[in-house]
Each structure stands twice: as C-alpha cells, then as structure tokens.
Coordinates of C-alpha atoms in Angstrom, one line a residue:
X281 CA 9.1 -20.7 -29.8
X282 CA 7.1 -23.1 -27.1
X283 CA 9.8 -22.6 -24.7
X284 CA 9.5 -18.9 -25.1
X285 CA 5.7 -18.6 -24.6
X286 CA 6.2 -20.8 -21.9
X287 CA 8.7 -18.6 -20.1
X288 CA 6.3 -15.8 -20.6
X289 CA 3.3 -17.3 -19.2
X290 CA 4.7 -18.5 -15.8
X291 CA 6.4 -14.9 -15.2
X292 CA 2.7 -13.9 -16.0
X293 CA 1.6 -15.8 -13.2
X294 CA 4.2 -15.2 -11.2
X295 CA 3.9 -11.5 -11.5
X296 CA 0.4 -12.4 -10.4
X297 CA 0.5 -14.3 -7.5
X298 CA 2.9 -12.0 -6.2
X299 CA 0.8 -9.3 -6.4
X300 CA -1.9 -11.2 -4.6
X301 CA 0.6 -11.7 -1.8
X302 CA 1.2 -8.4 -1.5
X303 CA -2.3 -6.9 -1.7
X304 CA -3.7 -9.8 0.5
X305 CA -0.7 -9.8 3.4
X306 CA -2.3 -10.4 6.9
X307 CA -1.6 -7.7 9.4
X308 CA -0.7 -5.2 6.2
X309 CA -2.3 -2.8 4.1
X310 CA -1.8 -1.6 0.3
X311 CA -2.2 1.5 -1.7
X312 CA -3.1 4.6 0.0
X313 CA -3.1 2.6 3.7
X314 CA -0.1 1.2 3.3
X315 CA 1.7 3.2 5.8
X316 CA -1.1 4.1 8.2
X317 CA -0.8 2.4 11.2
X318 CA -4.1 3.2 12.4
X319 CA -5.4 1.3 9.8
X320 CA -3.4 -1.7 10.7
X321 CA -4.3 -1.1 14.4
X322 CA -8.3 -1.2 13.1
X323 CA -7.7 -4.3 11.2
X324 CA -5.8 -6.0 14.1
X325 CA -8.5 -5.1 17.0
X326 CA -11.5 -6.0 14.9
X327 CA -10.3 -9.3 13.7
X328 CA -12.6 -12.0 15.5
X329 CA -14.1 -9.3 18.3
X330 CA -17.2 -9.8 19.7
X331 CA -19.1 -7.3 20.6
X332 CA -22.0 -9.2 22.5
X333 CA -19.6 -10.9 24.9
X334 CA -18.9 -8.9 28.1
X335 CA -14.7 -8.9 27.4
X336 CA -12.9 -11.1 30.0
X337 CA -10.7 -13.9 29.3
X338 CA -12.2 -15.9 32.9
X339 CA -15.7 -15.2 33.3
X340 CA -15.3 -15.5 37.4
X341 CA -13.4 -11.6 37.0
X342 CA -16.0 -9.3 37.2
X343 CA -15.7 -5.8 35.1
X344 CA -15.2 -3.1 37.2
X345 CA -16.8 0.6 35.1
X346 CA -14.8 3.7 37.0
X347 CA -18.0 6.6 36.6
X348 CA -17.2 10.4 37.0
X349 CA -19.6 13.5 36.5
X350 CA -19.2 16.8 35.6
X351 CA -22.2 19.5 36.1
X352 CA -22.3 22.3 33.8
X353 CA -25.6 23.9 34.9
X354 CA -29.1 24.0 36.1
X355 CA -31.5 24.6 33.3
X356 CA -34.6 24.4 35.0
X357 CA -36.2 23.2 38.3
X358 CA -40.2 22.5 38.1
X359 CA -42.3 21.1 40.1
X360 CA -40.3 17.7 40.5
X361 CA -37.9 17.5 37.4
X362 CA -34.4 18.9 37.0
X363 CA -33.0 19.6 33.7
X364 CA -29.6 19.8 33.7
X365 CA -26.4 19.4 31.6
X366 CA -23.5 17.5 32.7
X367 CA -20.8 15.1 31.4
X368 CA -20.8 11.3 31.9
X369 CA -17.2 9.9 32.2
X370 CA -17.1 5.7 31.7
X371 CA -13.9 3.8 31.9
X372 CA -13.6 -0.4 31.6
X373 CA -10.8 -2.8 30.6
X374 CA -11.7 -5.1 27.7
X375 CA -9.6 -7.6 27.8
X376 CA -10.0 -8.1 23.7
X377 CA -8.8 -4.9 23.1
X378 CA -5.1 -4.9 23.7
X379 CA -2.1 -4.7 21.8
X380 CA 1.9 -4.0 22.1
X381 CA 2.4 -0.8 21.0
X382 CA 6.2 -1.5 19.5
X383 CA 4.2 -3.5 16.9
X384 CA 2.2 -0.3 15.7
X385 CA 4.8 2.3 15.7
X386 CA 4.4 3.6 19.9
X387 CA 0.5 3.7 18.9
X388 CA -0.9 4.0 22.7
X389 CA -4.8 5.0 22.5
X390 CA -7.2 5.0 19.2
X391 CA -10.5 6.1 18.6
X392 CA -12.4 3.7 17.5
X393 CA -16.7 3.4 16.8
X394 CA -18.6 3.0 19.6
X395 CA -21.2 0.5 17.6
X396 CA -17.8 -1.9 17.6
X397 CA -17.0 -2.7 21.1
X398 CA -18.9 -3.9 24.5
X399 CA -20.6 -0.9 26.5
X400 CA -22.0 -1.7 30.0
X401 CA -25.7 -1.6 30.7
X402 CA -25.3 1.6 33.2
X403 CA -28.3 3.8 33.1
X404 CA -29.5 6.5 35.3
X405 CA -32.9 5.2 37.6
X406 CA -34.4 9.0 37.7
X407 CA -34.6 9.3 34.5
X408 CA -37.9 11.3 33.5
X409 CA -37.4 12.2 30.1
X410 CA -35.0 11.3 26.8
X411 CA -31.9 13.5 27.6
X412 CA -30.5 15.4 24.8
X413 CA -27.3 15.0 23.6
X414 CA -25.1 15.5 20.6
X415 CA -23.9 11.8 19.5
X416 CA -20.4 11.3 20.2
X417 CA -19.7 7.8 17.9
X418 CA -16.3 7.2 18.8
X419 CA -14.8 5.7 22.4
X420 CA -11.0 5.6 23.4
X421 CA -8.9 2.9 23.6
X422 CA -5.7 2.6 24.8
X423 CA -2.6 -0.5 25.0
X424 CA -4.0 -1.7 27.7
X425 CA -7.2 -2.4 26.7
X426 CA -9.0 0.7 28.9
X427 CA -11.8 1.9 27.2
X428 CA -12.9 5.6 27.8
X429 CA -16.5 6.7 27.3
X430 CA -17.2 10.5 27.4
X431 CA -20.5 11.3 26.5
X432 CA -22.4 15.0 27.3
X433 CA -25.9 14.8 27.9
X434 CA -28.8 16.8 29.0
X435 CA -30.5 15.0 31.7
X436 CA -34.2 15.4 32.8
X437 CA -34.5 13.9 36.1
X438 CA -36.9 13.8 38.9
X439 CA -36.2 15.0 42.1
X440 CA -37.9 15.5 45.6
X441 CA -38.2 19.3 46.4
X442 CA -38.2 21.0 49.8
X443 CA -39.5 24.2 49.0
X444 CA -40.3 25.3 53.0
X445 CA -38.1 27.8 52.6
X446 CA -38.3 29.1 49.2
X447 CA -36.7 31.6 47.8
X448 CA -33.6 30.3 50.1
X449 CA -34.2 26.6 49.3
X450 CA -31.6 24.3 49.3
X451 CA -32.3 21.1 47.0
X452 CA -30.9 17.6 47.1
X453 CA -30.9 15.7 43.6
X454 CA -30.0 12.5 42.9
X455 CA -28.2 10.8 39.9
X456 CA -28.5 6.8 40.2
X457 CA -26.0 5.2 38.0
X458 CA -26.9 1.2 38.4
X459 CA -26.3 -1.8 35.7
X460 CA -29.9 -2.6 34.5
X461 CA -29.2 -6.7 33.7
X462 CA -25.8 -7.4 35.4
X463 CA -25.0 -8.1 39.3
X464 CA -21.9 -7.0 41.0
X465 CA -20.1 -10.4 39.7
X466 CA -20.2 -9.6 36.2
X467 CA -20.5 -5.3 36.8
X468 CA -19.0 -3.4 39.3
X469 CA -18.9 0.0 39.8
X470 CA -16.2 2.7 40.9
X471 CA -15.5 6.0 41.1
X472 CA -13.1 7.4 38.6
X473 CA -11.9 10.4 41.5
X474 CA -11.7 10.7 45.0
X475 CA -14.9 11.4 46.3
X476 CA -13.1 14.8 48.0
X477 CA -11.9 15.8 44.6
X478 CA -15.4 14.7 43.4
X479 CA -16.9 17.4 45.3
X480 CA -15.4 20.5 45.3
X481 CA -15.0 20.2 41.3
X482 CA -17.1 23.5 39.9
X483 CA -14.5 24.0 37.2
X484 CA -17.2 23.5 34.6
X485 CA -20.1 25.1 36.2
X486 CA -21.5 27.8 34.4
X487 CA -22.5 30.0 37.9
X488 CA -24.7 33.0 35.9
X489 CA -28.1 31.2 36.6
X490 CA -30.7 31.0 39.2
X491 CA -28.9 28.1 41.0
X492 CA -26.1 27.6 42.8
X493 CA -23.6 24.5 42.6
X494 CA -22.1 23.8 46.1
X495 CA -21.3 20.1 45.5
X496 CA -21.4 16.5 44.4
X497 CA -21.5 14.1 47.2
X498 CA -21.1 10.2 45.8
X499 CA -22.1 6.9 47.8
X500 CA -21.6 3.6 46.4
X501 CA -23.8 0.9 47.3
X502 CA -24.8 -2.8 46.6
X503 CA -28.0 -3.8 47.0
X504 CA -30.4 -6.8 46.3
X505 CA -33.9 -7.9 45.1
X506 CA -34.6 -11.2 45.7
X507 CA -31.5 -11.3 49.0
X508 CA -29.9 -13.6 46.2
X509 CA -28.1 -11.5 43.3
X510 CA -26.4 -8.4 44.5
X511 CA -26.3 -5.3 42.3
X512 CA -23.7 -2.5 42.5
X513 CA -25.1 1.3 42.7
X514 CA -23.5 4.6 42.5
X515 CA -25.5 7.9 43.5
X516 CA -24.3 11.1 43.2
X517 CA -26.0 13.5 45.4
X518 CA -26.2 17.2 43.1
X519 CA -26.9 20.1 46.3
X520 CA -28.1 22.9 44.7
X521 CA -29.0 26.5 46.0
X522 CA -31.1 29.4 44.7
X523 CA -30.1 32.5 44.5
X524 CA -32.9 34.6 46.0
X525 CA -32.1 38.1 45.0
X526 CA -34.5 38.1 42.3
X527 CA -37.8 36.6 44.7
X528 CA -36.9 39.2 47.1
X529 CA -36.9 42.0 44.9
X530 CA -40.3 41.2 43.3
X531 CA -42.2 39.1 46.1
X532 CA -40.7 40.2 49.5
X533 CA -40.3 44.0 49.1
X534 CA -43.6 44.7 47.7
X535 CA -45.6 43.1 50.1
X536 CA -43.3 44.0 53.2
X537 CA -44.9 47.6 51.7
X538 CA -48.2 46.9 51.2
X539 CA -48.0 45.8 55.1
X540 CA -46.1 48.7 56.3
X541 CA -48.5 51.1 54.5
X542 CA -51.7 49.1 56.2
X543 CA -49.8 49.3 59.8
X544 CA -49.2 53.4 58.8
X545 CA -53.0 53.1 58.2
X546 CA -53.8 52.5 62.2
X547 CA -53.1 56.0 62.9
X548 CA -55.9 57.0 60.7
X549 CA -59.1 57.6 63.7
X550 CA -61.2 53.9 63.7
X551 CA -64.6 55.9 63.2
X552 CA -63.4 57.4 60.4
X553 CA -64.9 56.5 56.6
X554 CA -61.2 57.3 55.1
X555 CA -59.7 54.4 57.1
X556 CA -62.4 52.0 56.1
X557 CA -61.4 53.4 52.2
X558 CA -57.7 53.3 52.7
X559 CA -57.9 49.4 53.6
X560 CA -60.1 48.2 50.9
X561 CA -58.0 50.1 48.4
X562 CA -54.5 47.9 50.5
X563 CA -56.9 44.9 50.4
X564 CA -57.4 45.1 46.4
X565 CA -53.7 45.9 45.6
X566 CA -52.6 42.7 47.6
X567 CA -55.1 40.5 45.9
X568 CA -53.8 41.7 42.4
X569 CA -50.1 41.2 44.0
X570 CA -51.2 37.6 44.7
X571 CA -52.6 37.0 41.5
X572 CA -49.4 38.2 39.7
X573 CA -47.0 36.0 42.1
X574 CA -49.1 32.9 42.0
X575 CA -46.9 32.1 38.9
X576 CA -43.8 32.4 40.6
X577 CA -44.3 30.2 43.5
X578 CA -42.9 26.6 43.0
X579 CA -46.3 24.3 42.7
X580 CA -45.9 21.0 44.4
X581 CA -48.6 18.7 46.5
X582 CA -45.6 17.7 49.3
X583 CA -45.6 20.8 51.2
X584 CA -46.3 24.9 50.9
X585 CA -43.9 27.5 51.3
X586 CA -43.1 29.5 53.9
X587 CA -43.2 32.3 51.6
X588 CA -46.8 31.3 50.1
X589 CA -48.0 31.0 54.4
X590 CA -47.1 34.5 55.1
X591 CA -49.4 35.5 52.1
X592 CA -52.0 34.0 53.6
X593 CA -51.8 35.7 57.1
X594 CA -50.9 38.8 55.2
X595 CA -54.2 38.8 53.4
X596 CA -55.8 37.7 56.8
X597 CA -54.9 40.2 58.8
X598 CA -55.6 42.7 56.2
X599 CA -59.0 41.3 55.9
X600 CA -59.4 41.4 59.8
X601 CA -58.1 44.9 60.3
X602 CA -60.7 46.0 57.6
X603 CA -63.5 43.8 59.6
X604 CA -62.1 45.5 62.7
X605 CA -62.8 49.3 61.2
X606 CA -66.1 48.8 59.5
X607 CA -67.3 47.5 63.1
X608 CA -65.8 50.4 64.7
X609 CA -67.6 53.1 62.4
X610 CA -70.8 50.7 62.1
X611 CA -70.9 51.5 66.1
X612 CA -70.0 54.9 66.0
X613 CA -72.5 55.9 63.6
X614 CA -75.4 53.9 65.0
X615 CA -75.6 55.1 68.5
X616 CA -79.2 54.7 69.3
X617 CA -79.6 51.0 67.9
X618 CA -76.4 49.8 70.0
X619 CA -77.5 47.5 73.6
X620 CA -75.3 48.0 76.1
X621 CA -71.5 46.3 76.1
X622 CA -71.8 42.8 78.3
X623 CA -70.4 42.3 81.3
X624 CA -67.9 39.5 80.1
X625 CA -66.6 41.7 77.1
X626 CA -66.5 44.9 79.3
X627 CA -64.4 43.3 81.8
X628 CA -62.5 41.1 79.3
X629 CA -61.7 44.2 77.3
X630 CA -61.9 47.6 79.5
X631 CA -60.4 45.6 82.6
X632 CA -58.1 42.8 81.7
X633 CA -57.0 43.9 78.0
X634 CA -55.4 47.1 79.1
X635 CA -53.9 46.1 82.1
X636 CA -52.2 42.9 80.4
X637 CA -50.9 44.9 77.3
X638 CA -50.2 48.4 79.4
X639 CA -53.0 50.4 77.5
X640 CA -52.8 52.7 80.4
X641 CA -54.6 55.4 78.6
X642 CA -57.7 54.0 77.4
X643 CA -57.6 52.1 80.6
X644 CA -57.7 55.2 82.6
X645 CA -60.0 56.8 79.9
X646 CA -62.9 53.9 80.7
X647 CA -62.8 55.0 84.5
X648 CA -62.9 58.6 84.1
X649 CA -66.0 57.9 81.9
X650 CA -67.3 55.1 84.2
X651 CA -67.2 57.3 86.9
X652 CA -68.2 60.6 85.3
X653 CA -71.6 59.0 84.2
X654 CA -72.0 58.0 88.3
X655 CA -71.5 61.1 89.2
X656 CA -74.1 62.6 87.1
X657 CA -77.0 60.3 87.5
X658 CA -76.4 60.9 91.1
X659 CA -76.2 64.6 90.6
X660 CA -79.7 64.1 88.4
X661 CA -81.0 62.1 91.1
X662 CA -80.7 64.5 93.8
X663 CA -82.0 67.4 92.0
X664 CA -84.8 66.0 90.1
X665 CA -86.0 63.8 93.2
X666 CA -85.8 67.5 94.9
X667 CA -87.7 69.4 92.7
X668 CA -90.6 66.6 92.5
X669 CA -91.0 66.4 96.1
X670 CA -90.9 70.2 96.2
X671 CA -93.3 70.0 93.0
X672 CA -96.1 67.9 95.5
X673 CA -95.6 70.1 98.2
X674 CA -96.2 73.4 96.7
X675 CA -99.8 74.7 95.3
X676 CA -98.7 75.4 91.4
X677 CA -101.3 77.0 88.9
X678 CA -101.8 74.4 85.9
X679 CA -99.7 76.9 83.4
X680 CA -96.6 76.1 85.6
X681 CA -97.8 72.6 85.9
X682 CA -98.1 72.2 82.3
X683 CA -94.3 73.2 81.6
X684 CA -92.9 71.3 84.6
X685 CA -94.1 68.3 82.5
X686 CA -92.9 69.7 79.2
X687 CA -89.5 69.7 81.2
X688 CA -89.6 66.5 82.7
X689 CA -90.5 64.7 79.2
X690 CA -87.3 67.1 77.7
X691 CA -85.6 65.9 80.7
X692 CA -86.2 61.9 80.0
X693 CA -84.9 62.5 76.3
X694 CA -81.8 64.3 77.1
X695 CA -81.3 61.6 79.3
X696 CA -82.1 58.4 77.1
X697 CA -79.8 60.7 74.9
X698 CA -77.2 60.7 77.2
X699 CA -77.7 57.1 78.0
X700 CA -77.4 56.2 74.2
X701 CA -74.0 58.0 73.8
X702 CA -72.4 56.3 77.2
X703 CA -73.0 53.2 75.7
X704 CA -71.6 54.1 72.4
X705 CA -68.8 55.7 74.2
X706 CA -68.2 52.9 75.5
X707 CA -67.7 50.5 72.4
X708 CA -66.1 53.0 71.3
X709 CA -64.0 52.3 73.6
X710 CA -63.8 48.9 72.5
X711 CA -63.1 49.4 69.4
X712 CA -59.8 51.3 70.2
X713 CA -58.7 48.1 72.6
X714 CA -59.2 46.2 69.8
X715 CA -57.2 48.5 66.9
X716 CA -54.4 48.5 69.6
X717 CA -54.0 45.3 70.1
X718 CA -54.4 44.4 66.1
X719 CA -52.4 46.6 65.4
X720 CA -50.0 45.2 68.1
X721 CA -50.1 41.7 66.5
X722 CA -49.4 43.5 63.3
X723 CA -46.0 44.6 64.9
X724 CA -45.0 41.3 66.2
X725 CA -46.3 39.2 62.9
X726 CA -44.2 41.8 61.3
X727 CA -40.7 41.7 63.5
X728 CA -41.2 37.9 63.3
X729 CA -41.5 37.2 59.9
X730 CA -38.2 39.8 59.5
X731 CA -36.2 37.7 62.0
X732 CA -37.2 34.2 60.1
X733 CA -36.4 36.2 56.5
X734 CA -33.0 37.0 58.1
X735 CA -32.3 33.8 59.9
X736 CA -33.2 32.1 56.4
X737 CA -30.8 34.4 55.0
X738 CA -28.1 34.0 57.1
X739 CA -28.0 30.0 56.7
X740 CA -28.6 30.7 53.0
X741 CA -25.0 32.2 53.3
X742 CA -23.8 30.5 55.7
X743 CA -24.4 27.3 53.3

C-alpha cells in the first residue's frame, strides 16, 4: 500500500513539473499563443530592451534618421502662420531590434508600440502651434533592425510672407527638422529620397484650394552654437502659389470699373454741377469698395501690397479729379470775384503746358482770345478817345451832355463787364489744361497698372 501511494505521488509531481516546463519554456508560448509567432517575436525583442538608450552596440557610430515629407494641402495662410497637413516619414536602425527571420517562421517586419522603442529627438524649429494629428501608436520594424516612423500631422508653422505682389504671390515656407539635444555624432540626419524625386512629388496634394504646390526643395546642413558641438539640420523649403482668379474677380474688375467710369466722366463739361455730382457719387462707391476689401487684403507690418498701393492712388486721383472740378465750376460761376491769372501760371499753363503735351486747340484757343481782347481795347480806344476829343471841341446843350455821361458810365460797366469775363475766360481756360492733362495721367496710371497686372500675370504662369 506505501509503495503504491508512493508511485502516485511522484507521477503527481512529475505531471506537475512538466507542466511548469511547458507553460514556462523560454522563447515559447502556451494556450491560445502557442502558435503565434508574433507573439514569440514580441517576447524575443522586448526581453532586456532599453528604451532610454540611443540603440548602438559602439557608442562612436552615430545614428543616422532618413526624413521624407509628403504635403497634402494648404489649409490656411494668415498673416505669418501656415496650416498645413502633411506626412512625416522617419527611418533609423536600432541595433537592439534585430532578429533572423528563419527562427520566426520568414517573419521580416512587425508592428510593434511606439511607447517601447528609442525615437529620435527630431522636432520642427517653426513650430507655432500644437499640430493636430490622429495618434498612430505603432512603428515598423523589420530583420534588420530599421525602424519606420509614419506619423500624419497638421502643422502650424510660421512663415515669412512676400505679399508685394498679392494676389500673384508666390511664398517660400520653411519646415526645419533638427535634433533638439543630440549633435551630429550621436544624430545624423538624411534624406529618405532624392532630392529630384523629393520635389516634383504632388501625388498626394489635394490641388482644389487657393494654393498651389509647385515643389519641395530640401538642404541639409550642419551647424554650431558654441563653434564646438555640431548639429545636423534638414529644411525643406514648401513654394507655394495662389491662385488669383478669385481676387481678380472681386478686387481687380470692380475697381478697374469704378476707374473707367470716372475717366468716361472727363467728357462731362468741367463747369458743369453734374460732373461735380457724378464724382462724389464714384468717390463714395470706392470708399464702400475699400471698406468691403479691407478684409481680404493679407495684413502684415513687413511690407504693403501692390494691390493695396494702387487703391490708394485710385482713391487719390479720384479725390483730385473731384478737387479739379469743384475749382473749375467755383471759377466759372464767380466771375466778378476772380483777380486776374499770374503771369507764372499763365505762361506755365497757356504757354508751356499745351505746347509740351500737344494741346494744340486750347493752345490756339488762348491766342485767339488773347488777341481778340487786343483788338478790341484798341478798337474802344480809338473810338472813345475820338468821340471825347470831338466831345471838347464841339458846343453841346447840357441835355446831350447829360446822356453822353449816362453813356460813358454804361460804357465803363460794359467794359469792367467785359474785363471780368476775359479773366474768367481765361481760367477757364485753365481749368481745361488742367482736366486734360488729369485726365492724361489718368490714361497712363491706367495702361500702367494693366501692363504690371499682366506682367504679374504672365510670371504667375510662367512659374
């Protein structure tokens, strides 16, 4: 009976330490992972790794991160931040994460958490915000020991604009990719592609926004602080371009209109109170046009747009050419209070002026009235000097002598009369020098300002 409980207990704990054995194996798993070799593959890559520890076998060998980028669009571009999506692609060799794969059944890459392996510092310097992204917790690893890090990310970053020639603004942003703690000997970075490849890449790009991707320029660079510890650098240079059908739809046309219609308004007569009406109601429809547009322009202290310049002289010369006809009826329409033109602005103006700019007909129109007005003082002259002395010499009754002076006093105010409209004649005349040659510079701010918008254009598409 002994021997017989005895025999039963040691197959008892035989049974039992085998079963220990089996569950407890090293490099093996039991009951529902006892076949998966991803399991095993877990079990053998986390044994002992540590995750602190840059992962090299001869700390001299520096880790060299290959860095790609993919752009998938341009959110938004304000004032001096970019938002835009784009993928991150890291790549590294850790050293600790290797393996044959004949001992895991031709296993060559696994996923495996992120929080469990070594992940270079790398950050991006213009960083001006927390990016958003979705959280990818898993990195690939493959026999080798290459780790691959793919991570999508919206990035908000800032970026120098040249908005001269907005809307056909090209812009140059920057994406800095730079080890924050180590130096080249323990980080270095490479690109993943060629940099040709690099840059005409726009398989991703999602081209129905307001930008344009034309490419991705990368420079590598090492640089250093102290002229002691080198860092590496990789920039990635994103050239963007706006499309600028929208702007010139609803900035450009309407006040390319609003100008036309005020250069139509020149052949409305100067002196006339429906010209001086006409450009205050052009005046007021521009300034509600620039409040409604102020929105729209890009606000930055570096510089001010072209665009936002020709406004401005718009509005000017709509304000001067409004100056211009309220003068002209002011003088028209108060002919007796008007001193004679000067002498420096009657020969700057009646003389030089048409001459130099070929305004042949008022030119021509200022002599015939110059010499028209001689003419008749002389004529006056002559006569009344004739009938005066002939006045003295003759015995008159006082009746007659009576009306000669009721004549002579009519006489005096027709010609103060006379007098008072030659001058106003002639700034009148002046006024219509000076609506030719405003609305001269009108023409040539006009032409101008169409051959920059098209030479802007044409480099836009050349681009």
């Amino acid at each position: 009976m002994q021997l017989i409980l005895l025999h039963i207990c040691l197959s008892f704990v035989i049974s039992a330490i085998s079963l220990t054995a089996y569950i407890y194996k090293p490099g093996s798993s039991t009951g529902r992972f006892a076949n998966a070799t991803l399991v095993r593959l877990a079990e053998f890559l986390s044994a002992g790794y540590k995750k602190g520890v840059r992962p090299v076998k001869d700390w001299n060998t520096p880790t060299n991160v290959e860095i790609d980028l993919m752009v998938y669009s341009i959110l938004n571009v304000v004032s001096y931040a970019v938002y835009k999506p784009i993928t991150i692609f890291r790549s590294w060799k850790d050293e600790f994460l290797m393996w044959d794969s004949q001992d895991f059944d031709g296993v060559k890459k696994i996923s495996i958490p992120t929080a469990n392996v070594w992940v270079p510092d790398i950050l991006i310097n213009e960083f001006v915000d927390v990016g958003k992204s979705p959280d990818i917790p898993y990195v690939y690893v493959t026999d080798d020991g290459v780790v691959r890090n793919y991570k999508p990310i919206q990035v908000v970053t800032a970026c120098t604009l040249n908005i001269y020639n907005f809307p056909f603004d090209v812009q140059n942003c920057s994406l800095t990719f730079q080890s924050w703690l180590h130096t080249i000997d323990d980080i270095n970075i490479t690109l993943m592609r060629e940099p040709e490849e690099l840059s005409k890449d726009k398989s991703v790009f999602m081209n129905q926004g307001e930008w344009e991707l034309l490419h991705v320029l990368s420079k590598y660079k090492n640089f250093s602080v102290d002229k002691e510890e080198y860092y590496a650098e990789m920039k990635f240079h994103v050239v963007i371009r706006r499309r600028p059908l929208f702007y010139t739809v609803n900035l450009l046309l309407p006040s390319i209109f609003l100008m036309v219609m005020d250069i139509v308004g020149f052949y409305l007569p100067p002196d006339s109170g429906e010209r001086v009406s006409f450009k205050i109601t052009l005046l007021l429809g521009y300034s509600v046009f620039l409040i409604i547009v102020s929105d729209t322009l890009p606000a930055t202290a570096i510089g001010t747009p072209l665009i936002g310049v020709y406004f401005v002289v718009c509005m000017a010369l709509l304000v001067i050419s409004l100056t211009e006809t309220v003068l002209i009826v002011r003088l028209v329409h108060k002919q007796d209070l008007q001193p004679p033109v000067p002498q420096w602005l009657k020969y700057l103006v009646l003389e030089r002026a048409p001459v130099l700019f070929c305004i042949h007909k008022k030119h021509r129109l200022c002599s015939r009235l110059s010499s028209q007005s001689t003419d008749m003082e002389n004529y006056k002259e002559n006569n009344y000097g004739t009938g005066r002395y002939r006045r003295k010499q003759d015995n008159v009754p006082p009746l007659m002598d009576n009306i000669l002076q009721e004549v002579t006093t009519i006489r005096h105010f027709l010609e103060k009369r006379d007098k008072c409209r030659e001058i106003a004649k002639e700034w009148l005349q002046v006024g219509y020098v000076l609506d030719v040659l405003l609305f001269r510079v009108y023409l040539v701010a006009v032409v101008a300002y169409s051959i920059t918008l098209g030479t802007l254009w044409s480099v836009w598409q050349a681009a």
